[in-house]
Amino acid sequence: MTRTEAARVQLQEFELRVLHIPLVAPFTTSFGTETVREVIIVRALTDAGDGWGEIVTQAAPLYSSEYTQSAWDVASRYLAPALLGRESVAPHEVAGILEPFVGHRMAKAGLELAVLDASLRATGTSLAAHLGAVKDMIPSGVSVGIQRDPSALVDVVGGYLDEGYVRIKIKIKPGRDIDDTAAVRNAYGDIPLQVDANSAYTLADVDLLSQLDAFDLLLVEQPLQEDDLVDHATLAARLKTPVCLDESITSLKATRDAHALRSAAVINIKAGRVGGYLAARDIHDFCLDRDIPVWCGGMLETGIGRAANAALAALPGFTLPGDVSASDRFYTRDIVTEPIVLEDGHVRVPTGPGLGVEIDRDALENFTVVRETVRR
Ligand code: SMG
Ligand code: MG
């Protein structure tokens, strides 16, 4: 793996925006339904040019404790000023500068990505090359929300299979688990299939969850709560289906603990959840050294985060298809000029400098609902 250097930049200001981008269809998980993606976009203005990042929080603290207003507040009040207070910053220093502020990893990740993008654009290096990518195309999976009933789910999944997605993930929750999974398995035979509970169960549901073993799933994702590493280990020992952790993996330390406790056989890596793409790379490296399969999760990213996810997912340890799907799976209009498309079930890893995508300024303006500039 070759990894490249990133230049130091002098930060002049951060521009933060809240965007409201309509979804092509409602997205329902065990914790709720979204029809509009509320997301924070970060622009870092530097002596070397601009860089772009995305804070992947949602409007409400349902997936994690972070949400739009908490991320906005901590980013504008503490994180951006801490970075702007430095004479110059290299991307690998960002996490350390922000370390004194406890938590708020999605907010930190969005700022770090903007610095990374500016710095890599300045040196003409792609984020993929910087992270150590070894592929130029990555297999694309799709995450399918809970539908009206199992038969509607079968129809929606069929549409994605027709488009070419190589792996299907369905969301489950109590009462919408075994029948939904059975319906998809029965309709489409031995497609690569997995389920995601987003923490909707407890250890009391072990008998129910063990019924999933009948469906030869790739994995069951985050059945229990974020801090349930010991319970996940107990559950994993009772299931044939591999347990994968998402919400629980908040850091390299959490990954180490989960591995030591045997809480998970597979890890979902999301840069936002772990505080940035560089921390995500470290978790990848840890897992690669130990033969722990990893895959790249998604947070309904715009073209900014989606490009970065494609770069991350091109690292050698990402041996399972991730949730890096085409932009049109969520959006009719994205905020980049060339949104990610599906090509024969795969997504192309951007090769241009930095994120390798250009911002569609009209779309960005159209979706902006709040804007603030934080200066030195
Ligand atoms: O970006 O395709 C995507 C979404 C993938 O299911 C997805 N993400 O728990 O993995 C997950 C969820 C978190 C977001 S739910 C609103
Ligand atoms: Mg998940």
mmCIF file of C-alpha atoms and ligand atoms in Angstrom, residues 63 169 171 196 198 221 246-247 268 270, ligand 2:
data_model
loop_
_atom_site.group_PDB
_atom_site.id
_atom_site.type_symbol
_atom_site.label_atom_id
_atom_site.label_comp_id
_atom_site.label_asym_id
_atom_site.label_seq_id
_atom_site.Cartn_x
_atom_site.Cartn_y
_atom_site.Cartn_z
ATOM 1 C CA TYR A 63 -28.921 6.827 15.168
ATOM 2 C CA LYS A 169 -29.133 -5.018 3.088
ATOM 3 C CA LYS A 171 -33.484 -2.852 7.710
ATOM 4 C CA ASP A 196 -29.457 -4.181 9.969
ATOM 5 C CA ASN A 198 -29.963 -0.352 14.303
ATOM 6 C CA GLU A 221 -25.706 -5.620 11.824
ATOM 7 C CA ASP A 246 -21.905 -0.408 13.382
ATOM 8 C CA GLU A 247 -23.066 2.011 16.131
ATOM 9 C CA ASN A 268 -18.825 -1.677 9.513
ATOM 10 C CA LYS A 270 -18.090 4.763 8.871
HETATM 11 MG MG MG B 2 -26.070 0.197 10.372
#
